[in-house]
Short mmCIF file of C-alpha atoms in Angstrom, two decimals:
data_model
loop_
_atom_site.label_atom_id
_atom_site.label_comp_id
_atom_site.label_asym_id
_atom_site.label_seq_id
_atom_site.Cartn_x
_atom_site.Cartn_y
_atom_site.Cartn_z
CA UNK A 1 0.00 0.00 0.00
CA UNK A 2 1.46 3.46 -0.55
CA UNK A 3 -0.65 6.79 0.30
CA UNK A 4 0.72 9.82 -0.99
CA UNK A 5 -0.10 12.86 -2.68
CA UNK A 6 2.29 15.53 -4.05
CA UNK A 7 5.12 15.58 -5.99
CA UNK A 8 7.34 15.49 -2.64
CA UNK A 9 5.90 11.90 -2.42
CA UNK A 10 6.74 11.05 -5.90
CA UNK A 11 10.30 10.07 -5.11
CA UNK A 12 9.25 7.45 -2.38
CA UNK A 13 6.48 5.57 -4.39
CA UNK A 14 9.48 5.16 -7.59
CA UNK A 15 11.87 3.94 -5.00
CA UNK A 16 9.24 1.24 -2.93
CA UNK A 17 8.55 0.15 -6.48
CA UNK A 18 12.24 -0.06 -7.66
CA UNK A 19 12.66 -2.11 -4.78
CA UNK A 20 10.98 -4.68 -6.05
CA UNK A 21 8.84 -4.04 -3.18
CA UNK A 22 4.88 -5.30 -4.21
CA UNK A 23 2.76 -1.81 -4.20
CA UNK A 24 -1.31 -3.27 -4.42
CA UNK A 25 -2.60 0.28 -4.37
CA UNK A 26 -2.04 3.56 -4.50
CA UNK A 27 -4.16 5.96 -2.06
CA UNK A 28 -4.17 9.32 -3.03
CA UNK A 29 -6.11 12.45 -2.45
CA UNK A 30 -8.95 13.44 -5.01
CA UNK A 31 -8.33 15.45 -7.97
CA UNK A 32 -7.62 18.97 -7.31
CA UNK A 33 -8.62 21.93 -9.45
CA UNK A 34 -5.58 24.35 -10.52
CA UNK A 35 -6.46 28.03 -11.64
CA UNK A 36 -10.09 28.71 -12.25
CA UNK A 37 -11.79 27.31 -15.85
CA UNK A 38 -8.68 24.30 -15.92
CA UNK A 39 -10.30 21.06 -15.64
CA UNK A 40 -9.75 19.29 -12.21
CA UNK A 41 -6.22 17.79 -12.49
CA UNK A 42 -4.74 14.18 -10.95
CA UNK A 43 -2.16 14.47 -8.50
CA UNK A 44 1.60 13.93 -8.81
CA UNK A 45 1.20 10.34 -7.27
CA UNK A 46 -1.51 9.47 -9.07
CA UNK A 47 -0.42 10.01 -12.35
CA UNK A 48 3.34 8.76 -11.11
CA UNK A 49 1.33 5.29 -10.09
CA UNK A 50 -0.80 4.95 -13.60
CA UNK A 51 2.72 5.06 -15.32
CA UNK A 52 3.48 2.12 -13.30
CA UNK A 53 0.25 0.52 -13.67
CA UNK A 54 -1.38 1.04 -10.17
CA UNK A 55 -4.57 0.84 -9.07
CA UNK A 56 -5.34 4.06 -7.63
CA UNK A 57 -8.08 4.88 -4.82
CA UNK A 58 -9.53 8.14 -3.14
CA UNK A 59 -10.46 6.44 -0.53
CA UNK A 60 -7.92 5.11 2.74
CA UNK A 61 -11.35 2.59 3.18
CA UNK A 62 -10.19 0.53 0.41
CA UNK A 63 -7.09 -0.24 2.22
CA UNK A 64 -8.62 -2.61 4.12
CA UNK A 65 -10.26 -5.12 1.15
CA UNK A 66 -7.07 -4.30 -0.91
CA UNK A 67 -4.49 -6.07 1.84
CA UNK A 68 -6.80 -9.30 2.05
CA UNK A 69 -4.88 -12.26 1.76
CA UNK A 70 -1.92 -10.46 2.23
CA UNK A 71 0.78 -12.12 4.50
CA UNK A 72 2.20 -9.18 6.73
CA UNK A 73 0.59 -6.36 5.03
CA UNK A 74 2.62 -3.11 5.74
CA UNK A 75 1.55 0.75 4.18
CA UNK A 76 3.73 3.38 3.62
CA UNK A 77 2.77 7.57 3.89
CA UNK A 78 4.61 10.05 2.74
CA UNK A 79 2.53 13.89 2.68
CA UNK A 80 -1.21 12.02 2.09
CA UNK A 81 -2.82 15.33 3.63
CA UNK A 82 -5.21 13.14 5.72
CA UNK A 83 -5.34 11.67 8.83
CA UNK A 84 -5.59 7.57 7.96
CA UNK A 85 -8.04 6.60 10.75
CA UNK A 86 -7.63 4.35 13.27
CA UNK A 87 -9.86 2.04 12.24
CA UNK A 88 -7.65 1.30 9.07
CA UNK A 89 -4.58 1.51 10.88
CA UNK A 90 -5.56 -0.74 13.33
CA UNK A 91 -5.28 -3.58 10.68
CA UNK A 92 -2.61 -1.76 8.56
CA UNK A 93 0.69 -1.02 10.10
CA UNK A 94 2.20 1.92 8.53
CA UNK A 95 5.07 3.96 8.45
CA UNK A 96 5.78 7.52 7.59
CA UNK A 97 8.18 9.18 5.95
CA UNK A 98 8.24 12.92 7.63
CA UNK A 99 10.87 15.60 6.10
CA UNK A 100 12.28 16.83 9.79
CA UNK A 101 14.60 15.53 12.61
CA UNK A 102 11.57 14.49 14.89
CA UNK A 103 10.30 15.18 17.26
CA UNK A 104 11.21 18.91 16.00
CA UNK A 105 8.42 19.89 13.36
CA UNK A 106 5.77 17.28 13.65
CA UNK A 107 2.72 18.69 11.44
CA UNK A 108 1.75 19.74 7.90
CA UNK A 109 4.94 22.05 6.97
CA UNK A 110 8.00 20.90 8.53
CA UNK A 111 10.48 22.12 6.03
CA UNK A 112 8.96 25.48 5.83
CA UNK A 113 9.43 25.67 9.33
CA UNK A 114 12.82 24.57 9.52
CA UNK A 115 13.52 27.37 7.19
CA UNK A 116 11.72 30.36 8.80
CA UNK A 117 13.55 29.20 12.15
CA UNK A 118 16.86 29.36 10.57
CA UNK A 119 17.46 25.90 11.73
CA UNK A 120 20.75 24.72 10.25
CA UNK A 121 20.09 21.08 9.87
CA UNK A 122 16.84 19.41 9.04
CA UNK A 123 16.52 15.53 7.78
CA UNK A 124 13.54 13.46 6.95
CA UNK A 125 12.15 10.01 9.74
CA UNK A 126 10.88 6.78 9.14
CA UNK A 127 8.94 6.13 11.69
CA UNK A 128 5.59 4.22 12.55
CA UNK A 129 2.45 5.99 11.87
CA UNK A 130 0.74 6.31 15.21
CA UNK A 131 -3.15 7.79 16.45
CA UNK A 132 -1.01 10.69 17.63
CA UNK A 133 -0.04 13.20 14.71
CA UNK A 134 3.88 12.49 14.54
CA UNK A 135 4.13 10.77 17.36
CA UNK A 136 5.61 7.51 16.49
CA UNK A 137 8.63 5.18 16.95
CA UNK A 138 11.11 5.90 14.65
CA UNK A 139 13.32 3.41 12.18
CA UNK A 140 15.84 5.26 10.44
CA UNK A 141 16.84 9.32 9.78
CA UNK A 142 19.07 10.97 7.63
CA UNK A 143 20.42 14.14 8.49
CA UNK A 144 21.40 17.04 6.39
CA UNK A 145 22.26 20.16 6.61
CA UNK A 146 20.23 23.37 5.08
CA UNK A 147 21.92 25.96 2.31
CA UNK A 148 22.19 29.04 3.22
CA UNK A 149 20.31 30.48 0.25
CA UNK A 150 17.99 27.30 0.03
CA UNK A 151 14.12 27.44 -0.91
CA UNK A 152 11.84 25.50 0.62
CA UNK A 153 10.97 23.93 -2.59
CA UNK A 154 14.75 22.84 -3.34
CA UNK A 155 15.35 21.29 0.44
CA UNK A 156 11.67 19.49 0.01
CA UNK A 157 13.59 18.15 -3.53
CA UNK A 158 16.49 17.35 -1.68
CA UNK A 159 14.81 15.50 1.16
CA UNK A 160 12.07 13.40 -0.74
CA UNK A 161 14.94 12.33 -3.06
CA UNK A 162 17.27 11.04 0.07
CA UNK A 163 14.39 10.44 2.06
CA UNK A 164 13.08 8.05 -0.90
CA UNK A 165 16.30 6.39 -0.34
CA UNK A 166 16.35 5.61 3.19
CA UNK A 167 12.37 4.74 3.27
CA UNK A 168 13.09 1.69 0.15
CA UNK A 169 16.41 0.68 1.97
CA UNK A 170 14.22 0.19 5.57
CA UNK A 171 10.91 -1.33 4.02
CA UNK A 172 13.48 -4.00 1.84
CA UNK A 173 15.92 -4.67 5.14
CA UNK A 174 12.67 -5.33 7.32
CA UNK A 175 11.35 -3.10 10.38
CA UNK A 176 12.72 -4.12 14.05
CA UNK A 177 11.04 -1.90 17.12
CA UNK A 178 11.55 1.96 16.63
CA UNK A 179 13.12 4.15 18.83
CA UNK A 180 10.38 6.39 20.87
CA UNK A 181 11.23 10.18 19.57
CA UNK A 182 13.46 12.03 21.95
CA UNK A 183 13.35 15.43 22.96
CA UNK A 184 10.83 18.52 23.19
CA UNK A 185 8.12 18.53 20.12
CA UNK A 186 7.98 20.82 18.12
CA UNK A 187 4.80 21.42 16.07
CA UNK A 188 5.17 23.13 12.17
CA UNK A 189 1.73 24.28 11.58
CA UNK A 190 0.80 25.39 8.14
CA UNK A 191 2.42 28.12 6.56
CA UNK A 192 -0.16 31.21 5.86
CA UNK A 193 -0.03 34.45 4.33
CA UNK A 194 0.54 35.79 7.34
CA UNK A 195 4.02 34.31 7.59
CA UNK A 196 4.87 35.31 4.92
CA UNK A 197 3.81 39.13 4.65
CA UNK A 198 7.22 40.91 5.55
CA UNK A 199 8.09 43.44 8.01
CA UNK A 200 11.40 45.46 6.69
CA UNK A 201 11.59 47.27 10.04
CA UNK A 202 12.72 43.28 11.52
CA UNK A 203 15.57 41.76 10.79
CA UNK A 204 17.19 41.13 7.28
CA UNK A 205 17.79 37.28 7.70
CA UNK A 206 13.88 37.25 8.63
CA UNK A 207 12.82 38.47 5.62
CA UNK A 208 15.06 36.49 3.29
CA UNK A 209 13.93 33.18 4.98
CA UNK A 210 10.38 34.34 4.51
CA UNK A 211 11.43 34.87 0.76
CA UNK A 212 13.07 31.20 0.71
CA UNK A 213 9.47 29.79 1.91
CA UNK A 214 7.83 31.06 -0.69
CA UNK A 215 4.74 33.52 -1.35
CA UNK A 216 6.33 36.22 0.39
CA UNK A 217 4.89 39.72 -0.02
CA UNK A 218 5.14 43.18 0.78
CA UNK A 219 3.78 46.69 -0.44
CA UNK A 220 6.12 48.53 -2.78
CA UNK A 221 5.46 51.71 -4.40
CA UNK A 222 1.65 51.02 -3.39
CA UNK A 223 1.35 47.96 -5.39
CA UNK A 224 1.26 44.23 -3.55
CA UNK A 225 4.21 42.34 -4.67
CA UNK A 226 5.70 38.72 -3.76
CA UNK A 227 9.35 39.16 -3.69
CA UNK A 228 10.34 35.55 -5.51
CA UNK A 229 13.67 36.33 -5.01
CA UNK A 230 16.26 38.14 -2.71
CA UNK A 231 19.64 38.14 -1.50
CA UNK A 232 21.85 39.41 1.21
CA UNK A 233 23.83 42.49 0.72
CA UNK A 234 27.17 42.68 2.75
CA UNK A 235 26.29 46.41 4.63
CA UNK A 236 29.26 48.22 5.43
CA UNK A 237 27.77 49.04 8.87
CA UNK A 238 25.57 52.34 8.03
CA UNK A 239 21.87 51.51 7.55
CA UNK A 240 21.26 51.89 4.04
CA UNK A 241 18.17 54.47 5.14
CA UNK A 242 14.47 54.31 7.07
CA UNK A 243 13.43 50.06 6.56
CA UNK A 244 11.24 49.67 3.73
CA UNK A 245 12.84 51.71 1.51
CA UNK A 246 14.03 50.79 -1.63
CA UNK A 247 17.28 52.54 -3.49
CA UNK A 248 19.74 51.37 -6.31
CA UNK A 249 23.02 50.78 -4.92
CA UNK A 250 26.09 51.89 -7.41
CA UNK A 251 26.30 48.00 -8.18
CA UNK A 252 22.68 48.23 -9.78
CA UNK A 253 21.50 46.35 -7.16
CA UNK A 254 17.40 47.17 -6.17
CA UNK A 255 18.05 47.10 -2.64
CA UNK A 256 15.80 47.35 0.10
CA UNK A 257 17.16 48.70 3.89
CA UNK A 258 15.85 46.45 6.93
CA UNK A 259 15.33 47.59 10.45
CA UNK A 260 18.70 45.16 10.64
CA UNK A 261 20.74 44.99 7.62
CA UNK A 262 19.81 45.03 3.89
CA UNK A 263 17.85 42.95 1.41
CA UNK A 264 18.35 42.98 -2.75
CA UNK A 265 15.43 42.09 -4.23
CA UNK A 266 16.12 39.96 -7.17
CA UNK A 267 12.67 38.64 -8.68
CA UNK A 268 9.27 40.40 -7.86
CA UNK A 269 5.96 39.96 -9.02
CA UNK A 270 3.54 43.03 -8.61
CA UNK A 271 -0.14 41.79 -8.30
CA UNK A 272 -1.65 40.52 -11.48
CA UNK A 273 1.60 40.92 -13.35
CA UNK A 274 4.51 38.35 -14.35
CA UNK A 275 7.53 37.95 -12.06
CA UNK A 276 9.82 39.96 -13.48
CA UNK A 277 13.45 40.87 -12.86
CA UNK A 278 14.21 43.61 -9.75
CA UNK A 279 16.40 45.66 -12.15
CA UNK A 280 13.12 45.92 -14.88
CA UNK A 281 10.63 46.40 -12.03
CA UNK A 282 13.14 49.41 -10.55
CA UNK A 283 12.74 50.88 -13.94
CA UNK A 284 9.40 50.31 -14.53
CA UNK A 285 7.94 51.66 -10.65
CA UNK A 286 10.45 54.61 -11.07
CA UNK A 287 9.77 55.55 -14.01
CA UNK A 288 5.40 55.02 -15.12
CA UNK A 289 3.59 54.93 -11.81
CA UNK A 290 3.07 57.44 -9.46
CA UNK A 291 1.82 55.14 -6.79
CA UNK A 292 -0.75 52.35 -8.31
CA UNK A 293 -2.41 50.64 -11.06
CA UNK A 294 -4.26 53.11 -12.83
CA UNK A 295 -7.57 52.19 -14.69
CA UNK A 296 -8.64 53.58 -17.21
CA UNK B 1 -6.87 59.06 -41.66
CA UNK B 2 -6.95 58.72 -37.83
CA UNK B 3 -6.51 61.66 -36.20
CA UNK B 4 -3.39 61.74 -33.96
CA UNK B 5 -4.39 61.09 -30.23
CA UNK B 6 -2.31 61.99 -27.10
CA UNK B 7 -2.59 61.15 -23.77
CA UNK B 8 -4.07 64.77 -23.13
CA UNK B 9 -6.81 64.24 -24.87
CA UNK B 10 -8.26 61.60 -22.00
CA UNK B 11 -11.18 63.24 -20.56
CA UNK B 12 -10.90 64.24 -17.07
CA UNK B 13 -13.44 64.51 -13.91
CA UNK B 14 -16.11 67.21 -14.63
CA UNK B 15 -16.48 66.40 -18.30
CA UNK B 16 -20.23 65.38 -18.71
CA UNK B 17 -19.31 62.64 -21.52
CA UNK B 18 -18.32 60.81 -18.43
CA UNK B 19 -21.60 61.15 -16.33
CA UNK B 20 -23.25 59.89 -19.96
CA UNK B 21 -24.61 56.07 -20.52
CA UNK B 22 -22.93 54.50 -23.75
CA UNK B 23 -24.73 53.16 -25.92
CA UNK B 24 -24.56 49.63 -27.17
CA UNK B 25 -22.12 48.51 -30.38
CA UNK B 26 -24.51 46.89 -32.80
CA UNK B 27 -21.86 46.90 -36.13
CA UNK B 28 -18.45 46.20 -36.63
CA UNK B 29 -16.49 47.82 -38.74
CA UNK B 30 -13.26 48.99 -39.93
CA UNK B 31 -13.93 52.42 -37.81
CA UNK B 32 -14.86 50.48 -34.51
CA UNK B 33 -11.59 48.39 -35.41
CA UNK B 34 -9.78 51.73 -35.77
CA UNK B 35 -11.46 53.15 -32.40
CA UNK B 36 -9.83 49.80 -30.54
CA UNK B 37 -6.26 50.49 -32.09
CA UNK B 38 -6.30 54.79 -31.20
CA UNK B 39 -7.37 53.30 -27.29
CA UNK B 40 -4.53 51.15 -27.01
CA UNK B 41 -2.34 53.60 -27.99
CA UNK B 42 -3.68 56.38 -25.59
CA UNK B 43 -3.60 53.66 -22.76
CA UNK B 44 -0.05 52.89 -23.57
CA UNK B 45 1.10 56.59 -23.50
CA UNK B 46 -1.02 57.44 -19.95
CA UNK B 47 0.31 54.87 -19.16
CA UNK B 48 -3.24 52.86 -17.28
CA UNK B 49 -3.96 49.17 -17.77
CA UNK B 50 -7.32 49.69 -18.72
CA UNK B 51 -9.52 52.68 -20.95
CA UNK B 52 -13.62 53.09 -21.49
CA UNK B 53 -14.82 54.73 -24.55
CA UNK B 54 -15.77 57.56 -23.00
CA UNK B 55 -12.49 58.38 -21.54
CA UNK B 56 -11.74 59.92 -25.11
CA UNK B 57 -15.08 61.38 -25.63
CA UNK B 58 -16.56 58.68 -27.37
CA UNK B 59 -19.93 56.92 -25.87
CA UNK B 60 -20.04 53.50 -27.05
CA UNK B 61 -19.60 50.70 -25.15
CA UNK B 62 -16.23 49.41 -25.52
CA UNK B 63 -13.11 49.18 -22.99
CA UNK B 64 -9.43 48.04 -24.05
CA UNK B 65 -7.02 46.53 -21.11
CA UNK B 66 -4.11 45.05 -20.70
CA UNK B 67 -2.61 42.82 -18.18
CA UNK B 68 0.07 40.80 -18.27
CA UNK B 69 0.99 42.10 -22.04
CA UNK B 70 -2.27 40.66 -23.08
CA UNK B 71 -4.14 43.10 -25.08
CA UNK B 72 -8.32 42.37 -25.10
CA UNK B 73 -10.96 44.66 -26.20
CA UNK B 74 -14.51 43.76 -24.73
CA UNK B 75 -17.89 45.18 -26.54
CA UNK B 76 -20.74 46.02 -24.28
CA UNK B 77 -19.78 44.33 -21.36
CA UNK B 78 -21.81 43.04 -18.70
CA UNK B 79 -21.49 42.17 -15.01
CA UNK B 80 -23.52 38.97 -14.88
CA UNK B 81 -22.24 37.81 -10.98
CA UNK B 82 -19.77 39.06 -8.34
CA UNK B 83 -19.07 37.97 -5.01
CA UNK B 84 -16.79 38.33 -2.51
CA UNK B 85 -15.05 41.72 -1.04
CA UNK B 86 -11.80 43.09 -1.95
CA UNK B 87 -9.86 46.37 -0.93
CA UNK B 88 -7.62 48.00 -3.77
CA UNK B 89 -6.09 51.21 -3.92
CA UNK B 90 -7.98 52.02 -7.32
CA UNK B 91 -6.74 54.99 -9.44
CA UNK B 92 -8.30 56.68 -12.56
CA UNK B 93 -6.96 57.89 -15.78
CA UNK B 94 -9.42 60.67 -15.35
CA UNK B 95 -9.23 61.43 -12.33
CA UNK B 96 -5.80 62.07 -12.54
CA UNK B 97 -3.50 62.28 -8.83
CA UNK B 98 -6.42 60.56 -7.22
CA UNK B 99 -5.42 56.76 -5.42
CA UNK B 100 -8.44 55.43 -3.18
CA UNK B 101 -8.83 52.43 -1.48
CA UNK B 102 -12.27 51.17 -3.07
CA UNK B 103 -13.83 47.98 -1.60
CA UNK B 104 -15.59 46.40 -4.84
CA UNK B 105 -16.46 42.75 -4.74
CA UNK B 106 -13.66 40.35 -5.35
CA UNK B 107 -14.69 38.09 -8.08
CA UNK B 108 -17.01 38.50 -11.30
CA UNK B 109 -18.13 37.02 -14.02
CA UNK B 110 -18.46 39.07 -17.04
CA UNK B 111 -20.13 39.05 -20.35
CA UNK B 112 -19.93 40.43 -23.20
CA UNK B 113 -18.51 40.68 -27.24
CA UNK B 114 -15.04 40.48 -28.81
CA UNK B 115 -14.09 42.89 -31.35
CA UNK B 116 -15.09 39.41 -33.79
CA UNK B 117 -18.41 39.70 -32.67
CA UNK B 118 -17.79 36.16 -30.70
CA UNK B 119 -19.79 36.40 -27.08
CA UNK B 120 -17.30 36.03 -24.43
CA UNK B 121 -17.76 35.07 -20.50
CA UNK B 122 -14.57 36.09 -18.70
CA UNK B 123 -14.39 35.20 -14.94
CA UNK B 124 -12.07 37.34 -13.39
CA UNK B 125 -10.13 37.88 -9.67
CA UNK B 126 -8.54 40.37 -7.81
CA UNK B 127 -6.76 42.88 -10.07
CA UNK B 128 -8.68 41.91 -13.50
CA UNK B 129 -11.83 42.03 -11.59
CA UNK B 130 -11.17 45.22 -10.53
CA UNK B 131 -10.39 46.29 -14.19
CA UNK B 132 -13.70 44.91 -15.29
CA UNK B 133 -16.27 46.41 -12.14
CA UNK B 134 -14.06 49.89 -13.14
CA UNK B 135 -14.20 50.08 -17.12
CA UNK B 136 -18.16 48.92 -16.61
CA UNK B 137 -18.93 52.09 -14.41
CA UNK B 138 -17.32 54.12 -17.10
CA UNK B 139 -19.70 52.97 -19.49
CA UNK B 140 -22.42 53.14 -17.22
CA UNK B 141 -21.47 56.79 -16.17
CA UNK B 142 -20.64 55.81 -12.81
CA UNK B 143 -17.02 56.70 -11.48
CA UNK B 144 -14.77 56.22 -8.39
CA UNK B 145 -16.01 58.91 -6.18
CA UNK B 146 -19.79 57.36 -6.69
CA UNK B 147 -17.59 53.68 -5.17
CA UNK B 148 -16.05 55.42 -1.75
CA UNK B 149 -17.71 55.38 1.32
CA UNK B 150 -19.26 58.92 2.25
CA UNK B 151 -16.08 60.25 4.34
CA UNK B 152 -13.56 58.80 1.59
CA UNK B 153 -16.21 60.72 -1.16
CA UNK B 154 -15.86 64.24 0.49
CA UNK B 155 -11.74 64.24 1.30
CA UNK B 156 -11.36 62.75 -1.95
CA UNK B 157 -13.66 65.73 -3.62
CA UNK B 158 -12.39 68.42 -1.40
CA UNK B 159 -8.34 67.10 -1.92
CA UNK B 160 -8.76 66.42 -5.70
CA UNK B 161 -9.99 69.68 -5.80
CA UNK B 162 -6.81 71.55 -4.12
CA UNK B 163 -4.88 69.46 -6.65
CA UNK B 164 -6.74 70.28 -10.02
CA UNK B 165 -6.48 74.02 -8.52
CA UNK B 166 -2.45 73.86 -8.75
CA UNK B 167 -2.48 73.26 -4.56
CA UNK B 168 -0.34 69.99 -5.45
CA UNK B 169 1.30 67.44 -7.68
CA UNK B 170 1.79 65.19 -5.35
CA UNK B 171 -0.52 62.56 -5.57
CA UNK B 172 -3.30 61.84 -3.15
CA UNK B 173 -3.84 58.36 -1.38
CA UNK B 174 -7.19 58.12 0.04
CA UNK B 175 -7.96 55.07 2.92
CA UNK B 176 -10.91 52.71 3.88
CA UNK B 177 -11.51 54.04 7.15
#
């Protein structure tokens, strides 16, 4: 059995499979719409599980009459976006590949979390899926360390891929006891705009790890704009002026001053425009509009 | 020959062909074609993202926009359903130096004709939304100041008028509340 939904999960199901490891079904969340007339669209496991011929189910029920028959039936999660109920669980063991060192980030966006707490290292658990969200014994972690300039959507790359790894190696080798998690939790609730929206009279190395996360945004010139993104800028010591505003350095550079340090900008994407270079938007906000989008 | 157009010659607050109700495009021709093509070009040079017909004197019911370099021209348009609520600083090409924070609803659906007579439903969001609910008024006769809420409506009059009068260039930003 393998549940799974996005392309983070992708990875795992290709590596099970590789493994010469028997996948019965695939459990996967419905179809989801993207943008507003498209038509409702499979998701990255499905489609990765009709390639390999399949069967594919919405629904975690089907489990159940799927494993019949089956000798030491074992199902493997990795991002499903549910809760599997207990019921199911309670004749399916499962394990679940989560992409933190646990118990730090349990919960729906552990490696955006990692990132907006500037943690340094991060890894991805196998552990046993448990009632409690997180909670359970785990088999095997990899650890690795988080680049400095990093997205979120690069580490999540980094860590299904290794992750993958680790998961096919533990479900071929066989699962002894886990270890019970160690430590404090730590819970990585899902990221929201709110997260996100930057404050340039904080710190510098806030707002560029809100830019790594993705979806960051600001006001500039008026306008609502996600900064895609940004770099650091190596201040000589002098605040580069009042935070929040935005100058051209002698290097070209669309820099913007922090209440600590600097940020230059390096993609933006005004509101209901394309993401366009920081050096094209400079010219363009400087240059046409006085402070918005005007109508006509 | 088409007459040369500038951005000056956008009509501004106070001219009645704004207060007027177009009237609907029943033909079109090479003039209407031509009418399109001198819009786009004044839009351009203001520059705005969007322009109604009777932003350049001319009371038919047609708008030209463009977002995301995506030219369209839309023939009398209708708003067929909205919901939702959004805020937007909203500014007007003729109501120039004015920037007010409108609350319009979010989403529409609108209806209406491409320039190859095809009927067209567009469902729009956010900023094209906010396009569509603002060209619409201009072709209806409605503008900005009839969108504010009472207090926004009489600093916006009273400040747009110290402006026009040569008070200012600096240009006004007007809150919700």
């Amino acid at each position: 059995m393998f549940l799974g939904t996005p392309e983070a999960a992708v990875p795992s199901l290709l590596a099970v499979h590789a493994a010469g490891l028997p996948v019965r079904l695939v459990v996967t969340r419905g179809d989801a719409r993207r943008g507003r007339r498209e038509e409702p669209s499979p998701s990255p496991v499905k489609r990765a599980a009709i390639a390999l011929g399949i069967p594919v189910s919405h629904d975690v029920g089907d489990v159940v009459a799927a494993v019949a028959g089956v000798h030491d039936p074992l199902g493997v999660v990795v991002a499903y976006g549910r809760i599997v109920p207990s019921a199911v669980l309670d004749l399916v063991p499962m394990v679940n590949l989560h992409f933190s060192l646990l118990p730090r980030w349990r919960g729906a966006a552990p490696v955006e979390r990692a990132i907006l707490a500037g943690d340094r290292e991060t890894g991805a658990c196998v552990m046993e899926l448990v009632a409690e969200l997180d909670a359970g014994p785990v088999h095997s972690c990899i650890r690795t360390s988080i680049g400095g300039e990093e997205s979120a959507a690069e580490l999540r790359t980094r860590l299904a891929e290794s992750g993958a790894t680790e998961l096919a190696h533990c479900c071929a080798a066989g699962f002894g006891e886990g270890r019970p998690q160690d430590g404090v939790p730590t819970y990585a609730a899902k990221v929201g705009p709110s997260d996100v929206a930057i404050d340039w009279s904080g710190a510098a190395s806030t707002v560029l790890r809100q830019v790594r996360v993705g979806g960051a945004h600001t006001s500039l010139r008026g306008v609502r704009t996600r900064i895609v993104r940004a770099r650091p800028v190596q201040t000589s010591g002098d605040p580069a002026g009042e935070s929040g505003i935005v100058t051209r350095d002698h290097d070209g550079a669309v820099v913007v001053a922090c209440g600590v340090g600097s940020v230059a900008l390096v993609e933006v994407q005004p509101e209901g425009r394309r993401v366009v270079d920081a050096g094209a938007w400079w010219n363009g906000a400087s240059s046409s509009h006085l402070g918005t989008v005007r109508f006509g | 020959m088409a007459r040369r157009i500038s951005a000056t010659d956008i009509r501004v607050y106070g001219d009645p062909v704004l207060r007027a109700e177009a009237s609907r495009i029943t033909d079109i021709d090479d003039s209407l074609i031509g009418l399109a093509e001198r819009m786009f070009e004044v839009m351009y040079r203001a520059p705005g993202i969007g322009l109604a017909g009777p932003q350049i004197g001319v009371e038919k019911q047609i708008f030209v926009y463009d977002l995301d370099d995506d030219p369209q021209v839309i023939l009398n348009p209708v708003i067929v359903e909205s919901s939702g609520e959004w805020v937007y600083d909203e500014g007007c090409l003729s109501i120039p130096g004015l920037f007010v924070e409108v609350l319009r609803p979010k989403q529409i659906l609108v209806r209406g004709w491409t320039l190859a007579g095809e009927e067209v439903e567009v469902e729009a969001d956010e900023l094209l939304a906010r396009l569509f609910q603002h060209e619409v008024d201009h072709l209806n006769g409605v503008l900005m100041f009839d969108r504010m809420t009472p207090d926004q409506r009489e600093s916006a009059l009273s400040e747009y008028q110290r402006r026009a009068d040569g008070a200012s260039v600096e240009p006004i930003h007007i809150k919700l509340a």
